[in-house]
Amino acid sequence: MTLVQVAALAALAAAARFSGSLERPAVRTWILCLSSALVLFLLQPVTGVRQLDYWLPLGTLLMCGAVWAITRPAAQGLAREDTVTATAVAALCVAVSLTRYLAPELRFSTGRAPPSEIVALVLAIFAGLMALTLRHKGRDLGSLPAVLAVLALFILLKTDALATLASSAVRGLTGQDTTLASSSDLRWLGFSYIAFRLLHALFEFRNGKMPALTLREFLAWVIFFPALVAGPIDRAARFSQDLRAPLAPADTDLRAGIGRIASGLAKKFVVADSLALFCLNEMNAAQVNSTVWLWILLYAYALRLYLDFSGYTDLAIGIGNLFGVRLPENFNAPYLKPNLTQFWNSWHMSLAQWFRAHFFNPATRALRASPRNLPPALIILITQLATMLLIGAWHGLSAGFLIWGFWHGAGLFVHNRWAEWMRPRMAALAPTPRTAHVLQVAGAVLTLHYVALGWVWFAIASPQLSWSVMLRLWALA
Amino acid sequence: MTTNPTVQLQRAGARTLARLLLKTGVLFLILNLLFAWSNPLPALGRISAYNNLLPGRTRLPYGENPARAYNLSLYSLPAMLASHELAAAPVPVSASEFRVVVIGDSSVWGYLLPSADTLTAQLNRSNTTMPDGRLLRAYNLGYPVMSLTKDLLLLDMARSFTPDLVVWCVTLESFPTDKQLFPPLLQNNPDAVRALAARYALRTAVDDARFVQRDFLARTLLGQRRNLADLLRLQLYAPLWAATAIDQEIPETYVRRMEDLPADLTFAGFTPGTLTQQDLAFDVLAAGIEAARPAELLLVNEPMFVSAGANSNLRYNFFYPRWAYDQYRSWLADAARENNWRYVDWWDAVAAAEFTDSAVHMSPAGTGQLANKLAAALVTAAASPH
């Protein structure tokens, strides 16, 4: 998001709050649902494929509609308000496509939208399919295929070769030059976060924990615009509580919201964007002529990544506050944590919690229940490595991200074993508060450097270059 | 008056927001007024990480692709100079240093050359000892646009660093009078150019429409945000300059200088017989030689590519038809003789194969050939001052 976009969205939130229109939960949900749907179109990056910058946001809305239909409680019939919401969102999509006839600066989609009659046809076909799904709602026929479909789409978008192949196919359909196909053609606004919210809904539904949400509430949760670009990944049950609860005093939300927005602006647009000019990257990694400078650039990268990401989180939480939504925290001073486990309890917390809830804990339970009687250490090794590899893959299915995931999985396992080994010894030693503090600081320094070294794999796509940087950091090459 | 607590809280929130907006607005207005009134940009430009925290640049900031060059073009002369290693050079010059400042166009700046291969870098690498035992130390004040007035501006800035000798590399393309104010660097520094014009009685039009005149709004913080951001970005690229010694994006391949030339006899709009000495900025040249004093100035007609391709009987290269360049050389030699200027004409001193993407940009080897000749000429000049 640009500074102007952030300012416009914050102003929209403040205006909505002080117009008094957010007081009634139903109206608040309407505003959040429709404004978020509109922002989906407005913020979608331009792609190299004709009209795709319209179809991708529309695809997001259709996916949300499908998953909502699948995850609704079986006994619940189609309420009138859901029909009204679906009609309003469909009308909004058609209205956005109608702006294709306006001058580019007046359009609501970044490129030129497809003809409205085609949009209307697609929406009608989708509505028909949804009606069929809802008619057979007695049994869960759709949640597993939906999980697989979202995962397949996720893998397709996150794998460079597959995304390029898909881009080539789409370019073929639109009559564009397929030799120019690139994975960047499929830049889909917020897909990583939207997909994980949809998966959360599907998993919760399969576990019988998904709250009953209206279509409007479901859309407001999945595409809540402040959290589109960089999360956090909120849980449906928590988010819907906020939607239904009375608003806190405006004064309180305003102080909290504006403070967070100011903090986010400073972190992201002042410090992180400045650090971005000279932090470690693919290009300068090969050009730096000394080990000391390589370390400085790596520290700059680590700081920039944190400030950029946590700055976006501050903006999301701040704008959320103005709407009366308390998004979960995503960061809690991660670089000051004394060990890697605590680091992962305070870095991108909502993603880590998602994986803990939907993968790590179920996988650990399954392995413990396994008749093979696996040793606990092996179970920890398998689950931690697998979880961190998946978190790496969430960023992109490339060697660099997978090695980064492995780096952290291995680090978490080593820390787990070390902590186990040290526990009785520390109890016997009974360190003084001063010694404990020194150990804490030493742990923080060690953890920070382990994490910073891990960023080498994250920042540089080529594992060969990353390895070379690793060696040069230790003056070994 | 309502007693509804929700409405009261709503109003309290609105009042808080209004107060906040008012305070922010007033503070922003005051900052803008102060900025426009005090014009702090030149002073801010002098505050630099270069030469203080990190090494100074060996050539002036110039960059077409900052993200890859770790360098950028900006209009603040104080900031440009503050980032240059010359800004940290001791004044007075140490007893062991023979200080030479080289000014000129992109060939001196070193377009397509790494910072280690520029003319001044190769001069310094030659470890030339002057007749009085001092070691030659050359500073690169070239800048990649062609205008003698731009050179004069930079030469004027260099005076405070008391060079022993100034080398001024020139070529005909920098001479046309109507091209003098073409560089944006000059257009954005109208006061400095006007001061030069007044001091040296130049023919430069002081009311030229290309000069950027800032009204009050353009002088505010809001109006100057781009220039302010440029100052900051120049500082932020300092670590990468220090870490990589890269200050220019040098592509692996580029379009070579044109070998086969068009059958075109015009130069800068002039046809044979229409160019007069008045059309060339010899007044600026004379001003530069005056400005350099008490240092001596060595005027160099810089090497250029001489084509042997199609129509090379009409033109030397893409820049120059033969008639115009021959006339220029003749006038320059006459002016040097009449005014007793120290002048060398090295127009064909470098082999054609050593020119890269233009008629004046040279390869490291070509630049080395020029550096060798220049080092010898500097020793001669130091041995026999005018």
Short mmCIF file of C-alpha atoms in Angstrom, two decimals, chain A residues 131-473:
data_model
loop_
_atom_site.label_atom_id
_atom_site.label_comp_id
_atom_site.label_asym_id
_atom_site.label_seq_id
_atom_site.Cartn_x
_atom_site.Cartn_y
_atom_site.Cartn_z
CA ALA A 131 -28.00 -22.68 -5.02
CA LEU A 132 -27.29 -26.32 -5.89
CA THR A 133 -24.71 -26.58 -3.07
CA LEU A 134 -27.11 -25.09 -0.55
CA ARG A 135 -29.90 -27.45 -1.66
CA HIS A 136 -27.69 -30.46 -0.77
CA LYS A 137 -26.47 -28.90 2.45
CA GLY A 138 -27.56 -31.86 4.55
CA ARG A 139 -24.20 -33.59 4.15
CA ASP A 140 -20.64 -32.24 4.06
CA LEU A 141 -19.74 -32.92 0.48
CA GLY A 142 -17.71 -29.85 -0.18
CA SER A 143 -15.27 -29.08 2.63
CA LEU A 144 -12.55 -31.57 1.69
CA PRO A 145 -12.60 -30.74 -2.04
CA ALA A 146 -12.61 -27.05 -1.06
CA VAL A 147 -9.54 -27.53 1.17
CA LEU A 148 -7.79 -29.34 -1.66
CA ALA A 149 -8.82 -26.69 -4.18
CA VAL A 150 -7.54 -23.81 -2.03
CA LEU A 151 -4.29 -25.69 -1.36
CA ALA A 152 -3.89 -26.49 -5.06
CA LEU A 153 -4.42 -22.86 -5.98
CA PHE A 154 -1.99 -21.84 -3.24
CA ILE A 155 0.67 -24.23 -4.56
CA LEU A 156 0.07 -23.05 -8.11
CA LEU A 157 0.55 -19.39 -7.19
CA LYS A 158 3.53 -19.99 -4.93
CA THR A 159 5.47 -22.17 -7.37
CA ASP A 160 7.25 -20.07 -9.92
CA ALA A 161 7.20 -22.67 -12.71
CA LEU A 162 3.53 -23.54 -12.19
CA ALA A 163 2.50 -19.89 -11.96
CA THR A 164 4.37 -19.16 -15.18
CA LEU A 165 2.63 -22.10 -16.83
CA ALA A 166 -0.74 -20.85 -15.61
CA SER A 167 0.08 -17.35 -16.80
CA SER A 168 0.94 -18.78 -20.21
CA ALA A 169 -2.42 -20.56 -20.32
CA VAL A 170 -4.32 -17.42 -19.31
CA ARG A 171 -2.38 -15.37 -21.84
CA GLY A 172 -3.36 -17.94 -24.47
CA LEU A 173 -7.02 -17.49 -23.53
CA THR A 174 -6.79 -13.70 -23.83
CA GLY A 175 -4.85 -13.89 -27.10
CA GLN A 176 -1.69 -12.39 -25.60
CA ASP A 177 1.92 -13.36 -26.28
CA THR A 178 2.53 -16.53 -24.23
CA THR A 179 6.31 -16.13 -24.43
CA LEU A 180 5.98 -13.13 -22.09
CA ALA A 181 4.29 -15.28 -19.44
CA SER A 182 5.62 -14.70 -15.94
CA SER A 183 4.67 -15.72 -12.43
CA SER A 184 4.28 -12.02 -11.62
CA ASP A 185 1.26 -11.98 -13.96
CA LEU A 186 -0.65 -13.77 -11.21
CA ARG A 187 -0.02 -11.28 -8.41
CA TRP A 188 -3.20 -11.75 -6.44
CA LEU A 189 -3.87 -9.16 -3.76
CA GLY A 190 -3.81 -10.68 -0.29
CA PHE A 191 -4.23 -14.24 -1.51
CA SER A 192 -1.82 -15.74 1.04
CA TYR A 193 -3.87 -14.33 3.89
CA ILE A 194 -7.27 -14.86 2.30
CA ALA A 195 -6.46 -18.49 1.52
CA PHE A 196 -5.41 -19.14 5.11
CA ARG A 197 -8.58 -17.57 6.48
CA LEU A 198 -10.62 -19.74 4.12
CA LEU A 199 -8.66 -22.84 5.16
CA HIS A 200 -9.22 -21.86 8.78
CA ALA A 201 -12.97 -21.72 8.12
CA LEU A 202 -12.93 -25.10 6.40
CA PHE A 203 -10.85 -26.77 9.15
CA GLU A 204 -12.99 -25.25 11.89
CA PHE A 205 -16.09 -26.43 10.07
CA ARG A 206 -14.73 -29.96 9.80
CA ASN A 207 -13.92 -29.85 13.53
CA GLY A 208 -17.40 -28.54 14.28
CA LYS A 209 -16.02 -25.27 15.69
CA MET A 210 -16.92 -22.84 12.94
CA PRO A 211 -19.34 -20.21 14.26
CA ALA A 212 -22.46 -19.54 12.25
CA LEU A 213 -21.76 -16.38 10.28
CA THR A 214 -23.94 -14.50 7.87
CA LEU A 215 -22.47 -14.03 4.41
CA ARG A 216 -21.89 -10.39 5.30
CA GLU A 217 -19.95 -11.26 8.46
CA PHE A 218 -18.00 -13.95 6.63
CA LEU A 219 -16.95 -11.54 3.87
CA ALA A 220 -16.11 -8.79 6.35
CA TRP A 221 -13.84 -11.24 8.20
CA VAL A 222 -12.05 -12.78 5.22
CA ILE A 223 -11.48 -9.63 3.18
CA PHE A 224 -11.34 -7.07 6.02
CA PHE A 225 -9.38 -4.47 4.08
CA PRO A 226 -6.89 -3.26 6.71
CA ALA A 227 -5.61 -6.85 7.02
CA LEU A 228 -5.60 -7.69 3.32
CA VAL A 229 -1.99 -6.93 2.46
CA ALA A 230 -0.06 -8.21 5.46
CA GLY A 231 -2.49 -9.79 7.91
CA PRO A 232 -2.84 -10.54 10.73
CA ILE A 233 -4.81 -13.75 10.20
CA ASP A 234 -7.67 -13.37 12.62
CA ARG A 235 -9.90 -16.25 13.75
CA ALA A 236 -13.51 -16.22 12.60
CA ALA A 237 -14.94 -16.67 16.09
CA ARG A 238 -12.95 -13.78 17.53
CA PHE A 239 -13.58 -11.43 14.64
CA SER A 240 -17.31 -12.04 14.61
CA GLN A 241 -17.48 -11.28 18.35
CA ASP A 242 -16.10 -7.82 17.61
CA LEU A 243 -18.60 -7.34 14.81
CA ARG A 244 -21.51 -8.18 17.04
CA ALA A 245 -20.35 -6.40 20.20
CA PRO A 246 -21.21 -2.78 20.96
CA LEU A 247 -18.48 -0.32 20.03
CA ALA A 248 -16.01 0.84 22.65
CA PRO A 249 -16.03 4.59 23.35
CA ALA A 250 -14.87 6.42 20.25
CA ASP A 251 -12.32 8.33 22.28
CA THR A 252 -10.61 5.09 23.34
CA ASP A 253 -10.58 3.64 19.85
CA LEU A 254 -9.40 6.90 18.40
CA ARG A 255 -6.43 7.22 20.75
CA ALA A 256 -5.44 3.61 20.23
CA GLY A 257 -6.08 3.69 16.49
CA ILE A 258 -4.31 6.92 15.63
CA GLY A 259 -1.35 5.98 17.81
CA ARG A 260 -0.97 2.66 15.99
CA ILE A 261 -1.42 4.26 12.58
CA ALA A 262 1.25 6.86 13.36
CA SER A 263 3.57 4.14 14.62
CA GLY A 264 2.91 2.05 11.50
CA LEU A 265 3.52 4.98 9.16
CA ALA A 266 6.81 5.80 10.86
CA LYS A 267 7.97 2.17 10.91
CA LYS A 268 7.00 1.34 7.35
CA PHE A 269 7.34 4.56 5.36
CA VAL A 270 10.15 6.29 7.23
CA VAL A 271 12.49 3.69 8.67
CA ALA A 272 11.82 0.46 6.75
CA ASP A 273 11.68 2.13 3.35
CA SER A 274 14.91 3.95 4.15
CA LEU A 275 16.63 0.75 5.26
CA ALA A 276 15.38 -0.89 2.07
CA LEU A 277 17.75 1.30 0.08
CA PHE A 278 20.81 -0.35 1.52
CA CYS A 279 19.86 -3.62 3.16
CA LEU A 280 21.01 -7.03 1.92
CA ASN A 281 19.49 -8.17 -1.35
CA GLU A 282 20.17 -10.44 -4.30
CA MET A 283 22.10 -7.76 -6.16
CA ASN A 284 24.32 -6.25 -3.50
CA ALA A 285 25.07 -9.60 -1.83
CA ALA A 286 27.50 -10.37 -4.63
CA GLN A 287 28.97 -6.86 -4.69
CA VAL A 288 29.84 -6.22 -1.05
CA ASN A 289 33.58 -6.16 -0.58
CA SER A 290 34.01 -6.89 3.12
CA THR A 291 32.69 -9.16 5.84
CA VAL A 292 31.90 -6.25 8.16
CA TRP A 293 29.73 -4.58 5.54
CA LEU A 294 27.99 -7.85 4.80
CA TRP A 295 27.01 -8.09 8.47
CA ILE A 296 25.82 -4.47 8.48
CA LEU A 297 23.66 -5.07 5.42
CA LEU A 298 22.27 -8.23 7.01
CA TYR A 299 21.38 -6.39 10.24
CA ALA A 300 19.74 -3.70 8.09
CA TYR A 301 17.72 -6.39 6.32
CA ALA A 302 16.61 -7.96 9.59
CA LEU A 303 15.54 -4.61 10.97
CA ARG A 304 13.86 -3.54 7.75
CA LEU A 305 11.87 -6.77 7.51
CA TYR A 306 10.63 -6.42 11.06
CA LEU A 307 9.77 -2.73 10.76
CA ASP A 308 8.11 -3.16 7.38
CA PHE A 309 5.97 -6.07 8.49
CA SER A 310 5.17 -4.81 11.97
CA GLY A 311 4.52 -1.36 10.49
CA TYR A 312 1.86 -2.85 8.22
CA THR A 313 0.46 -4.71 11.22
CA ASP A 314 0.26 -1.45 13.19
CA LEU A 315 -1.60 0.15 10.30
CA ALA A 316 -4.01 -2.79 10.11
CA ILE A 317 -4.61 -2.79 13.87
CA GLY A 318 -4.93 1.00 13.97
CA ILE A 319 -7.45 1.21 11.13
CA GLY A 320 -9.22 -1.81 12.62
CA ASN A 321 -9.51 0.07 15.91
CA LEU A 322 -11.28 2.94 14.18
CA PHE A 323 -13.82 0.41 12.92
CA GLY A 324 -14.13 -1.08 16.40
CA VAL A 325 -12.34 -4.30 15.40
CA ARG A 326 -9.47 -5.43 17.60
CA LEU A 327 -7.19 -7.40 15.32
CA PRO A 328 -4.75 -9.72 17.06
CA GLU A 329 -1.15 -8.63 17.59
CA ASN A 330 1.36 -10.08 15.16
CA PHE A 331 4.65 -9.03 16.80
CA ASN A 332 5.91 -8.72 20.33
CA ALA A 333 9.52 -7.47 20.31
CA PRO A 334 10.72 -10.67 18.57
CA TYR A 335 14.38 -9.69 18.29
CA LEU A 336 14.64 -9.33 22.06
CA LYS A 337 13.56 -12.89 22.83
CA PRO A 338 16.07 -15.13 24.59
CA ASN A 339 15.44 -18.23 22.48
CA LEU A 340 14.02 -19.35 19.16
CA THR A 341 10.84 -20.78 20.64
CA GLN A 342 9.99 -17.43 22.18
CA PHE A 343 10.96 -15.74 18.93
CA TRP A 344 8.32 -17.78 17.12
CA ASN A 345 5.82 -16.91 19.83
CA SER A 346 6.37 -13.26 19.00
CA TRP A 347 7.08 -13.13 15.23
CA HIS A 348 4.17 -13.23 12.80
CA MET A 349 2.19 -14.59 15.69
CA SER A 350 -1.10 -15.06 13.86
CA LEU A 351 0.54 -17.24 11.19
CA ALA A 352 2.46 -19.24 13.79
CA GLN A 353 -0.76 -19.75 15.77
CA TRP A 354 -2.57 -20.82 12.60
CA PHE A 355 0.01 -23.51 11.92
CA ARG A 356 0.08 -24.53 15.57
CA ALA A 357 -3.69 -24.96 15.61
CA HIS A 358 -4.16 -26.55 12.22
CA PHE A 359 -0.97 -28.52 11.70
CA PHE A 360 1.51 -28.78 14.57
CA ASN A 361 -0.91 -29.82 17.31
CA PRO A 362 -2.94 -32.28 15.19
CA ALA A 363 0.27 -33.76 13.75
CA THR A 364 1.82 -34.13 17.21
CA ARG A 365 -1.36 -35.79 18.52
CA ALA A 366 -1.47 -38.13 15.53
CA LEU A 367 2.17 -39.17 15.93
CA ARG A 368 1.77 -39.69 19.68
CA ALA A 369 -1.24 -41.87 19.02
CA SER A 370 0.65 -43.80 16.36
CA PRO A 371 1.03 -47.52 17.10
CA ARG A 372 4.71 -47.28 16.16
CA ASN A 373 5.56 -45.74 19.53
CA LEU A 374 7.86 -43.06 18.20
CA PRO A 375 10.28 -41.50 20.71
CA PRO A 376 9.15 -38.00 21.86
CA ALA A 377 12.30 -36.38 20.50
CA LEU A 378 11.64 -37.83 17.07
CA ILE A 379 8.04 -36.61 17.17
CA ILE A 380 9.26 -33.12 18.06
CA LEU A 381 11.83 -33.23 15.28
CA ILE A 382 9.28 -34.35 12.68
CA THR A 383 6.55 -31.91 13.67
CA GLN A 384 8.81 -28.90 14.11
CA LEU A 385 10.65 -29.47 10.87
CA ALA A 386 7.41 -30.09 8.98
CA THR A 387 5.71 -27.03 10.48
CA MET A 388 8.58 -24.73 9.71
CA LEU A 389 8.97 -26.15 6.20
CA LEU A 390 5.28 -25.39 5.63
CA ILE A 391 5.71 -21.86 7.00
CA GLY A 392 8.62 -21.47 4.59
CA ALA A 393 6.46 -22.78 1.75
CA TRP A 394 3.72 -20.31 2.69
CA HIS A 395 6.12 -17.54 1.64
CA GLY A 396 6.83 -19.28 -1.67
CA LEU A 397 7.65 -22.73 -2.91
CA SER A 398 11.27 -22.05 -3.66
CA ALA A 399 14.51 -23.55 -2.37
CA GLY A 400 15.40 -20.39 -0.42
CA PHE A 401 12.16 -20.29 1.59
CA LEU A 402 12.26 -24.05 2.21
CA ILE A 403 15.85 -23.87 3.48
CA TRP A 404 14.81 -20.94 5.68
CA GLY A 405 11.99 -23.09 7.06
CA PHE A 406 14.41 -25.98 7.65
CA TRP A 407 16.84 -23.58 9.35
CA HIS A 408 14.18 -22.56 11.86
CA GLY A 409 12.78 -26.08 12.26
CA ALA A 410 16.24 -27.38 13.08
CA GLY A 411 16.86 -24.43 15.40
CA LEU A 412 13.59 -25.02 17.27
CA PHE A 413 14.40 -28.70 17.71
CA VAL A 414 17.90 -27.97 18.99
CA HIS A 415 16.52 -25.38 21.39
CA ASN A 416 13.87 -27.82 22.59
CA ARG A 417 16.48 -30.50 23.32
CA TRP A 418 18.84 -27.97 24.90
CA ALA A 419 16.08 -26.63 27.15
CA GLU A 420 15.20 -30.18 28.21
CA TRP A 421 18.84 -30.97 28.97
CA MET A 422 19.39 -27.71 30.83
CA ARG A 423 16.22 -27.70 32.92
CA PRO A 424 17.45 -29.98 35.79
CA ARG A 425 20.93 -28.46 35.64
CA MET A 426 19.60 -24.92 35.88
CA ALA A 427 17.43 -25.96 38.81
CA ALA A 428 20.49 -27.38 40.53
CA LEU A 429 22.60 -24.32 39.75
CA ALA A 430 19.90 -21.93 41.03
CA PRO A 431 21.40 -18.90 39.25
CA THR A 432 21.28 -15.50 40.88
CA PRO A 433 19.02 -12.87 39.25
CA ARG A 434 22.13 -11.23 37.82
CA THR A 435 23.33 -14.51 36.27
CA ALA A 436 19.85 -15.19 34.95
CA HIS A 437 19.82 -11.74 33.37
CA VAL A 438 23.21 -12.29 31.73
CA LEU A 439 22.01 -15.64 30.39
CA GLN A 440 18.86 -13.94 29.11
CA VAL A 441 20.86 -11.29 27.26
CA ALA A 442 23.29 -13.86 25.88
CA GLY A 443 20.33 -15.92 24.69
CA ALA A 444 18.78 -12.88 23.00
CA VAL A 445 22.03 -12.06 21.20
CA LEU A 446 22.44 -15.66 20.07
CA THR A 447 18.82 -15.89 18.95
CA LEU A 448 18.98 -12.59 17.07
CA HIS A 449 22.04 -13.78 15.16
CA TYR A 450 20.56 -17.18 14.41
CA VAL A 451 17.43 -15.48 13.05
CA ALA A 452 19.48 -12.90 11.13
CA LEU A 453 21.57 -15.62 9.50
CA GLY A 454 18.34 -17.38 8.59
CA TRP A 455 17.24 -14.24 6.72
CA VAL A 456 20.10 -14.82 4.26
CA TRP A 457 18.11 -17.76 2.83
CA PHE A 458 14.97 -15.64 2.87
CA ALA A 459 16.41 -12.52 1.24
CA ILE A 460 18.30 -14.20 -1.56
CA ALA A 461 16.47 -16.48 -3.96
CA SER A 462 19.55 -18.35 -5.13
CA PRO A 463 20.71 -20.93 -2.54
CA GLN A 464 24.20 -20.91 -4.12
CA LEU A 465 24.51 -17.17 -3.54
CA SER A 466 23.05 -17.52 -0.04
CA TRP A 467 25.65 -20.18 0.79
CA SER A 468 28.39 -17.96 -0.55
CA VAL A 469 27.11 -15.10 1.62
CA MET A 470 27.04 -17.43 4.64
CA LEU A 471 30.67 -18.34 4.05
CA ARG A 472 31.66 -14.72 3.54
CA LEU A 473 29.87 -13.71 6.73
#
